[in-house]
CSV table of C-alpha atoms in Angstrom, one decimal:
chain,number,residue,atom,x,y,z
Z,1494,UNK,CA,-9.6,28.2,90.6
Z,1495,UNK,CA,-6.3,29.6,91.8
Z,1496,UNK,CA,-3.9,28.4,94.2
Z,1497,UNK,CA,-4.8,30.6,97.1
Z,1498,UNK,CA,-8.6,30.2,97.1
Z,1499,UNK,CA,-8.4,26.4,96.9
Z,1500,UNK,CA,-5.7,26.9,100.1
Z,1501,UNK,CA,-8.1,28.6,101.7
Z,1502,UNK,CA,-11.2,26.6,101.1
Z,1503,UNK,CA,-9.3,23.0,102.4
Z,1504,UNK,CA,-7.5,25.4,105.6
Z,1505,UNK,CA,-11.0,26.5,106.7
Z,1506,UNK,CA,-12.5,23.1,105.8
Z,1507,UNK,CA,-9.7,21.3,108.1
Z,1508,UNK,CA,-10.4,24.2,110.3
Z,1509,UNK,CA,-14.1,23.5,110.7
Z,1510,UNK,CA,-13.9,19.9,111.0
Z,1511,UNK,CA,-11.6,20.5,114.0
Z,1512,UNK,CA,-14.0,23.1,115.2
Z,1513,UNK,CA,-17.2,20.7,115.1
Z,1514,UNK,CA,-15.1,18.2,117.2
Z,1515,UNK,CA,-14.5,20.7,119.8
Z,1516,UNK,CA,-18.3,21.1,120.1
Z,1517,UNK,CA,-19.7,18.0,120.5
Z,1518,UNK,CA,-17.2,16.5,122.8
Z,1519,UNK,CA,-16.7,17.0,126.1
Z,1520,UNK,CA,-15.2,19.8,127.7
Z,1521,UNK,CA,-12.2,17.5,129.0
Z,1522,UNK,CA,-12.2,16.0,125.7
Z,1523,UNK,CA,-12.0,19.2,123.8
Z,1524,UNK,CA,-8.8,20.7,125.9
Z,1525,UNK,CA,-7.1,17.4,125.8
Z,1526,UNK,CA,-7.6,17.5,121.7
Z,1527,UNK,CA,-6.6,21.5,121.8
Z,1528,UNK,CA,-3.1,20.2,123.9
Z,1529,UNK,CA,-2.6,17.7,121.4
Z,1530,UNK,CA,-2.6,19.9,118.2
Z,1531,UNK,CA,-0.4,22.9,120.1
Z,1532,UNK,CA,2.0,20.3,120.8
Z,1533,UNK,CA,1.8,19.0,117.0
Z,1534,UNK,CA,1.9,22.1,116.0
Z,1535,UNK,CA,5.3,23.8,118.0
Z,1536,UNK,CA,7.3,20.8,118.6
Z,1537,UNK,CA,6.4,18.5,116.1
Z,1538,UNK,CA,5.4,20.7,112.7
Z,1539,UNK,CA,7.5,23.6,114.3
Z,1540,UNK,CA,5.5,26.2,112.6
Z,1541,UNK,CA,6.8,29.6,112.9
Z,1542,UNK,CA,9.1,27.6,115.5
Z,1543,UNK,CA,12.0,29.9,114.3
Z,1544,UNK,CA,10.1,33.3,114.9
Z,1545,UNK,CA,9.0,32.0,118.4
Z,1546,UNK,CA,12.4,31.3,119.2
Z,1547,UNK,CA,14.3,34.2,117.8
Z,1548,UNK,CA,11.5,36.3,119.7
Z,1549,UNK,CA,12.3,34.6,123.1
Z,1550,UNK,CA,15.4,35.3,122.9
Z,1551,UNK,CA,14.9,39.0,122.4
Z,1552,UNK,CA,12.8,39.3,125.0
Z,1553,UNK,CA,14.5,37.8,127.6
Z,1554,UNK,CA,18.2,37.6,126.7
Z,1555,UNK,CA,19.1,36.4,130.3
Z,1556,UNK,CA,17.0,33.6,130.5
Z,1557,UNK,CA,18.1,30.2,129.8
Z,1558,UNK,CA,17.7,27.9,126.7
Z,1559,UNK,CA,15.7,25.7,128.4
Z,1560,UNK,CA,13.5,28.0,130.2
Z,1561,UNK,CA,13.0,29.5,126.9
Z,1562,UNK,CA,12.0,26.3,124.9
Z,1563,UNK,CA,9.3,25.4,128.1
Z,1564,UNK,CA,8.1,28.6,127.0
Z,1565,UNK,CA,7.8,28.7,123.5
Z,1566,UNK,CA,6.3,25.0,123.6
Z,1567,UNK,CA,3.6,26.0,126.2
Z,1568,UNK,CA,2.7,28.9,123.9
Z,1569,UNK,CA,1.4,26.6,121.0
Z,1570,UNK,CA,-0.4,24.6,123.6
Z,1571,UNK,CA,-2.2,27.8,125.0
Z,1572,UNK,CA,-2.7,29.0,121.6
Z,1573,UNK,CA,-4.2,26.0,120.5
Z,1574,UNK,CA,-6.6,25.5,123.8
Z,1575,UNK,CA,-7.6,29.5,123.7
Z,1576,UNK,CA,-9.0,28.7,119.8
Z,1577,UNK,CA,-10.8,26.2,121.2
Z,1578,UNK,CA,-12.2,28.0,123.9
Z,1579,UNK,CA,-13.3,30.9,121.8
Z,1580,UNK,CA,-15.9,29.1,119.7
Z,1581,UNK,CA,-16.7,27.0,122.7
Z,1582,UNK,CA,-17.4,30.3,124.3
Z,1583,UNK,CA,-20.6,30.8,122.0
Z,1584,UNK,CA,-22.5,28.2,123.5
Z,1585,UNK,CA,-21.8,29.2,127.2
Z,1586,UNK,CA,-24.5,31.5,128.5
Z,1587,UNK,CA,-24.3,34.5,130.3
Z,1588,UNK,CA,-24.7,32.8,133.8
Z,1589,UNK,CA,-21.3,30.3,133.0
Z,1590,UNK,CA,-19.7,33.3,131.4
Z,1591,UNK,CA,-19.9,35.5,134.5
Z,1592,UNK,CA,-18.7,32.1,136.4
Z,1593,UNK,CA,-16.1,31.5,134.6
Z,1594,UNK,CA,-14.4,35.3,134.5
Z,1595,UNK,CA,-13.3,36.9,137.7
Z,1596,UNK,CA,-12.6,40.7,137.2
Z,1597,UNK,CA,-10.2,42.5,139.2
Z,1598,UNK,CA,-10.6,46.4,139.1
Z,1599,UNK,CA,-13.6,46.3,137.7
Z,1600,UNK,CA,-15.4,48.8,140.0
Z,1601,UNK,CA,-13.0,51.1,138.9
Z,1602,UNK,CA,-13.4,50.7,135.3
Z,1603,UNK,CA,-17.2,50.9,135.5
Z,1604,UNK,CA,-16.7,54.3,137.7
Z,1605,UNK,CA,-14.6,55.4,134.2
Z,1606,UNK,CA,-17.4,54.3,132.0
Z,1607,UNK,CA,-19.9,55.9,134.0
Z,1608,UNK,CA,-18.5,59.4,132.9
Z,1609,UNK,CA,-19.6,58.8,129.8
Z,1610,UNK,CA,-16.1,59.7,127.7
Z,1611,UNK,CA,-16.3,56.2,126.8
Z,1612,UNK,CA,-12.9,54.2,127.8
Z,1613,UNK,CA,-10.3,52.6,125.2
Z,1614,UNK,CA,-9.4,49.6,126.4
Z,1615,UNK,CA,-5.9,48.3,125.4
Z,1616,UNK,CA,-5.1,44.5,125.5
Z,1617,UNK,CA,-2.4,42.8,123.4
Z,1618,UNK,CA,-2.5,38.9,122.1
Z,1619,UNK,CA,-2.1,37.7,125.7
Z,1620,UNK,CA,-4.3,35.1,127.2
Z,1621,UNK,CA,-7.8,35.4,125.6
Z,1622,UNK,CA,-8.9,38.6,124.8
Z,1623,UNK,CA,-12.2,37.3,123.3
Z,1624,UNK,CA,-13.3,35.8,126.7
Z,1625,UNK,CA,-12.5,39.1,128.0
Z,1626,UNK,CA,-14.6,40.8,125.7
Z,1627,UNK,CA,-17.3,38.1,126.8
Z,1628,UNK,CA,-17.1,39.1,130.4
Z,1629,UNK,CA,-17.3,42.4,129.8
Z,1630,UNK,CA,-20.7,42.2,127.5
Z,1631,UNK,CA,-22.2,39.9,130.3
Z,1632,UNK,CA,-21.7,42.5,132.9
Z,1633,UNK,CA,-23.9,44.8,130.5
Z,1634,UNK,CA,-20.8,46.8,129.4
Z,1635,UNK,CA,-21.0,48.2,125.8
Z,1636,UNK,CA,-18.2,47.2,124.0
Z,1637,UNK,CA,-16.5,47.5,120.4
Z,1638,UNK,CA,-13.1,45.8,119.1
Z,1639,UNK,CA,-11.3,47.4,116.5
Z,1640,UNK,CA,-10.3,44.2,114.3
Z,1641,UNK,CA,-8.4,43.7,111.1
Z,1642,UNK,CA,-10.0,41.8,107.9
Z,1643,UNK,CA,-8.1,38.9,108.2
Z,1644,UNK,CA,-6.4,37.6,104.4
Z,1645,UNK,CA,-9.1,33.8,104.7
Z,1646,UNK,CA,-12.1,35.5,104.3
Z,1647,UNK,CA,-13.9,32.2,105.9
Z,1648,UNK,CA,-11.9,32.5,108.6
Z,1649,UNK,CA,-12.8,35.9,109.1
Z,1650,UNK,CA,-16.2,35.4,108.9
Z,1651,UNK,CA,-16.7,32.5,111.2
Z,1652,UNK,CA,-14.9,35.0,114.1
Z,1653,UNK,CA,-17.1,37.6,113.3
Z,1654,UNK,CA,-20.1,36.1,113.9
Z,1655,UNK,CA,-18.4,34.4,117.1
Z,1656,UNK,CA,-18.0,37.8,118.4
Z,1657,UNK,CA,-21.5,39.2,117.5
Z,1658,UNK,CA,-23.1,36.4,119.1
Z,1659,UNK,CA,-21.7,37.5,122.4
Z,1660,UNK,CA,-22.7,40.7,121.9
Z,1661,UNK,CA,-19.6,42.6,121.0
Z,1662,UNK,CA,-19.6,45.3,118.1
Z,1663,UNK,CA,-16.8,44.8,115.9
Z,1664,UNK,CA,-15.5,47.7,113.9
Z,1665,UNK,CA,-13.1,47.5,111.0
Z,1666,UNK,CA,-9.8,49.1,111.5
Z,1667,UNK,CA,-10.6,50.5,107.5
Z,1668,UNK,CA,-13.5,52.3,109.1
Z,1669,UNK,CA,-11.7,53.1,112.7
Z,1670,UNK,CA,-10.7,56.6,112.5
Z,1671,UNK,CA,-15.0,57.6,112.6
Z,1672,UNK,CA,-16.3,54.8,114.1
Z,1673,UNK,CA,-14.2,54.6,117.2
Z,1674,UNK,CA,-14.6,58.2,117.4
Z,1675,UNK,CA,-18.3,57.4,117.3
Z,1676,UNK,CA,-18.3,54.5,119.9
Z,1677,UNK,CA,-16.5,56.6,122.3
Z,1678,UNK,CA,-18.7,59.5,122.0
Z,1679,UNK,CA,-21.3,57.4,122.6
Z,1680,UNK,CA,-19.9,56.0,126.0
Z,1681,UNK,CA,-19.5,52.9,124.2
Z,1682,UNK,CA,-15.8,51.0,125.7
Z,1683,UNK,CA,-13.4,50.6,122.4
Z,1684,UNK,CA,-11.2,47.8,122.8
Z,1685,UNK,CA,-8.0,47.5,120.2
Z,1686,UNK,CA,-4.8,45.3,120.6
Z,1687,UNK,CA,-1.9,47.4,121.1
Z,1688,UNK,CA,0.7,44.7,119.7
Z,1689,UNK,CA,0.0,44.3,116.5
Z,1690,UNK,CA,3.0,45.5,113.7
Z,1691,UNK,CA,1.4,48.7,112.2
Z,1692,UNK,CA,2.5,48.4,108.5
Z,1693,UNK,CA,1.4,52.2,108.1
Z,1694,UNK,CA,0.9,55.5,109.9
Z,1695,UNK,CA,2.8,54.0,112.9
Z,1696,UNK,CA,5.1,54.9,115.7
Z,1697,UNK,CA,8.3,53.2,116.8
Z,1698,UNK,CA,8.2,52.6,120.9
Z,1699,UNK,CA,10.6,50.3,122.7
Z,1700,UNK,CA,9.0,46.8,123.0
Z,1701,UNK,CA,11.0,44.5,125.3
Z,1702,UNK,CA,13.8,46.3,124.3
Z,1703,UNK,CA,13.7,46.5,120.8
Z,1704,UNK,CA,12.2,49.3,118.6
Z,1705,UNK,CA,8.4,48.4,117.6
Z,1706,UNK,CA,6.3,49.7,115.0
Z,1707,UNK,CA,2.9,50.8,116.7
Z,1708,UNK,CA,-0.2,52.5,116.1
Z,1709,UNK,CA,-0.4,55.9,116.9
Z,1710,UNK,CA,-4.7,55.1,116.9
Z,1711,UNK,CA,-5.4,54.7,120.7
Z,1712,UNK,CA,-3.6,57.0,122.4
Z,1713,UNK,CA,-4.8,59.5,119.6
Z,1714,UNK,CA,-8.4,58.5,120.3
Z,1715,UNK,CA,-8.0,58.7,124.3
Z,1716,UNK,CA,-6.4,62.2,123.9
Z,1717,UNK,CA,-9.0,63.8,121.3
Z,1718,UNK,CA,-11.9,62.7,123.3
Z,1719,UNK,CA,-10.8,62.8,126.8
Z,1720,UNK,CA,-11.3,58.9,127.1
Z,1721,UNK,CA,-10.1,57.4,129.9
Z,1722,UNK,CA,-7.5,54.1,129.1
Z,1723,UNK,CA,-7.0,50.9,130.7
Z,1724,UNK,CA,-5.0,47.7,130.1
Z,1725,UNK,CA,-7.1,45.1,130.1
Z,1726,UNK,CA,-5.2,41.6,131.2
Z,1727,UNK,CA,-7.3,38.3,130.5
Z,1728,UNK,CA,-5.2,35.2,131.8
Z,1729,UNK,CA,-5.9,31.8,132.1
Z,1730,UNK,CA,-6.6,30.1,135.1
Z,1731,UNK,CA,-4.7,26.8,136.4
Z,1732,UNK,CA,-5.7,24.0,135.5
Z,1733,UNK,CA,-8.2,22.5,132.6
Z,1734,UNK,CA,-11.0,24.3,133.2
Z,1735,UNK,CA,-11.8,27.4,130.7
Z,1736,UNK,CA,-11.8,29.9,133.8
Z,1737,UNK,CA,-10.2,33.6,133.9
Z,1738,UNK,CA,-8.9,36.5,135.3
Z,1739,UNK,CA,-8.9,39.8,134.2
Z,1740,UNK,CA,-7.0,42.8,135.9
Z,1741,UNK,CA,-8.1,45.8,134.7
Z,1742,UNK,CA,-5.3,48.5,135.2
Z,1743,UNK,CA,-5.4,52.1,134.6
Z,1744,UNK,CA,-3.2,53.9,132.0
Z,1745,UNK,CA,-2.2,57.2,134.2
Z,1746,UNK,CA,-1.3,59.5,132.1
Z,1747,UNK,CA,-1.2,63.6,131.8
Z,1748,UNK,CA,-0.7,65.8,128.8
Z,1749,UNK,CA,1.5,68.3,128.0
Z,1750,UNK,CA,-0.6,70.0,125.3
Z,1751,UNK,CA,1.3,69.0,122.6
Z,1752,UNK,CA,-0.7,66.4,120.5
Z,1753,UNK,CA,2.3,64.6,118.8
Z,1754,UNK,CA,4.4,64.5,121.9
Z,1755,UNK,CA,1.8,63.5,123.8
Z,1756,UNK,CA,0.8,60.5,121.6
Z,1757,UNK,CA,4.2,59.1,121.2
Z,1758,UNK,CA,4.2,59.7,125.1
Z,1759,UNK,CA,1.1,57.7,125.9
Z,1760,UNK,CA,1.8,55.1,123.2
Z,1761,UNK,CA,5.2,53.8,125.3
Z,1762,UNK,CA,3.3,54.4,128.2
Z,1763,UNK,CA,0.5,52.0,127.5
Z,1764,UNK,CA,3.3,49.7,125.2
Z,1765,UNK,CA,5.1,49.2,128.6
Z,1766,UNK,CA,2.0,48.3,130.4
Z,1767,UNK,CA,1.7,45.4,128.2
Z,1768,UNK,CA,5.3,44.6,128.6
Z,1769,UNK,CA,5.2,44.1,132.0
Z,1770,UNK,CA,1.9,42.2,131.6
Z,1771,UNK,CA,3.4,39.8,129.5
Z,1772,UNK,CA,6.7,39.3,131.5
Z,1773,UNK,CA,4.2,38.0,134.2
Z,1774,UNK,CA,2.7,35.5,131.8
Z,1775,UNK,CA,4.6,34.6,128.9
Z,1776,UNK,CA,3.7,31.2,127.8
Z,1777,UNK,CA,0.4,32.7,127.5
Z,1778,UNK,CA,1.3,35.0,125.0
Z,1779,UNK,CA,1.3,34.9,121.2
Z,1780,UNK,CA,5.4,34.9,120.0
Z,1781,UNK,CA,4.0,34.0,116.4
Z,1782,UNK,CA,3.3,37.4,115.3
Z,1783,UNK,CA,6.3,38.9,113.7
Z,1784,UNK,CA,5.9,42.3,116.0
Z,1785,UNK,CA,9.0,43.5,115.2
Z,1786,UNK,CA,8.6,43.4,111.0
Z,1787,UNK,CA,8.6,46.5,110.2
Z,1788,UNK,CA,12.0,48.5,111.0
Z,1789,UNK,CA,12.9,51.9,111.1
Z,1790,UNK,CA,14.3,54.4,108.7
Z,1791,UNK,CA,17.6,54.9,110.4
Z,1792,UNK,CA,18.0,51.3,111.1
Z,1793,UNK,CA,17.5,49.7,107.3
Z,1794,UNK,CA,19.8,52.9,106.4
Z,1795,UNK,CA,22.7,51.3,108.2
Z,1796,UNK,CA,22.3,47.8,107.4
């Protein structure tokens, strides 16, 4: 057996030793273990402690060191508590789900589903977008989330079948370009994260500053069928209890006619949406991912 299977087979058997504890204790007991492993994990083993850091700092130059360090420790501790939640999440039923996530702008977002365009819903790696997805399939809504195959195939399979279990459609982002198209034509709601480094066919848009590689997929979706957009914001509530908010906030946005202007148009648009979302939470969002990988042309040509 290679190197990297074995990795994988003792990460996902750690992983769902780890998992089974967060079932069959109590809830109290499960976020008090999930608190415990974030801060093991960013302060103590420091993983990707240097990308969080360097991230911070690009982000919010202006801030203190300090306020930056509260941060970037209370990120691994959210991270950490929001795993837990999500497989906790499939043995809640659709009465505690609907308890447990308040929706704010929802009337309006229905109204958009109702015209039967479908709706792409944009959300980034903020608070916990698979509760949202959860409150969104207990209110009846029909929903799909555009996902990458993740490189532990275990792993990817045990969040899979979290996410079918709550009734949401997953759709590969090999197979987007037709099945989205499909979903939406459908009236089905798509929902894709709109932070994620796109490695290929993507579109550089100021991200706190700093140029970002981004898919060009959603606003190109929303514009070919006419689907109506919204940010979808799913933060944490204070306090231990795994409770939610999520603001649902239009992406206005009109266009000119020209498919490739508009698209890079809509893309910062929605890109600065998220922005601001995250400047109003950011201990709840996830620094770890190296957004800003990929760099462009112009910039590796001076360097």
């Amino acid at each position: 057996m290679s190197a990297k299977p074995l990795r994988h087979r003792l990460e996902y058997g750690a992983f769902s030793v780890v998992t089974a504890l967060f079932f069959v204790i109590p809830e109290m007991g499960a976020v008090a273990l999930a608190t415990f492993l974030g801060w093991l994990a960013g302060s103590v083993l420091r993983i990707r402690r240097g990308v969080v850091d360097e991230h911070l700092v690009l982000a919010f130059p202006e801030r203190p060191r300090r306020w930056r360090d509260r941060v970037a420790c209370s990120s691994y501790v959210h991270l950490a508590r929001e795993w837990m939640a999500t497989f906790r999440l499939t043995r809640l039923d659709r009465d505690k789900i609907l308890s447990r996530t308040n929706m704010v702008g929802f009337d309006a977002f229905l109204a958009a589903v109702e015209q039967g365009k479908g709706v792409v819903l944009m959300t980034g790696h903020l608070g916990n977008w698979e509760f949202c997805a959860a409150g969104f399939t207990a209110r009846g809504v029909a929903l799909d989330a555009v996902a990458k195959s993740m490189a532990n195939s275990r792993f990817g399979a045990s969040l899979i079948e979290a996410r079918e279990r709550i009734g949401m459609g997953v759709i590969d982002v090999d197979e987007a370009p037709r099945a989205v198209l499909r979903s939406l034509r459908a009236g089905r709601v798509v929902a894709m994260l709109a932070d994620q480094n796109a490695h290929r066919g993507g579109i550089f848009v100021p991200f706190f500053g700093k140029m970002a590689s981004t898919a060009r997929g959603p606003a190109l979706f929303a514009l070919r069928t006419g689907a109506p957009m919204f940010l979808g914001i799913p933060l944490r509530d204070p306090g231990w209890k795994q409770e939610y908010t999520v603001e649902l906030r239009p992406i206005d946005f009109q266009p000119s006619g020209s498919l490739d202007a508009d698209v890079q148009a809509l893309t910062e648009v929605h890109t600065a949406a998220l922005e601001q979302a995250i400047g109003e939470a950011p201990e709840q969002y996830f620094w770890q991912h190296k957004r800003w990988k990929k760099r462009p042309e112009a910039e590796l040509a001076e360097s």
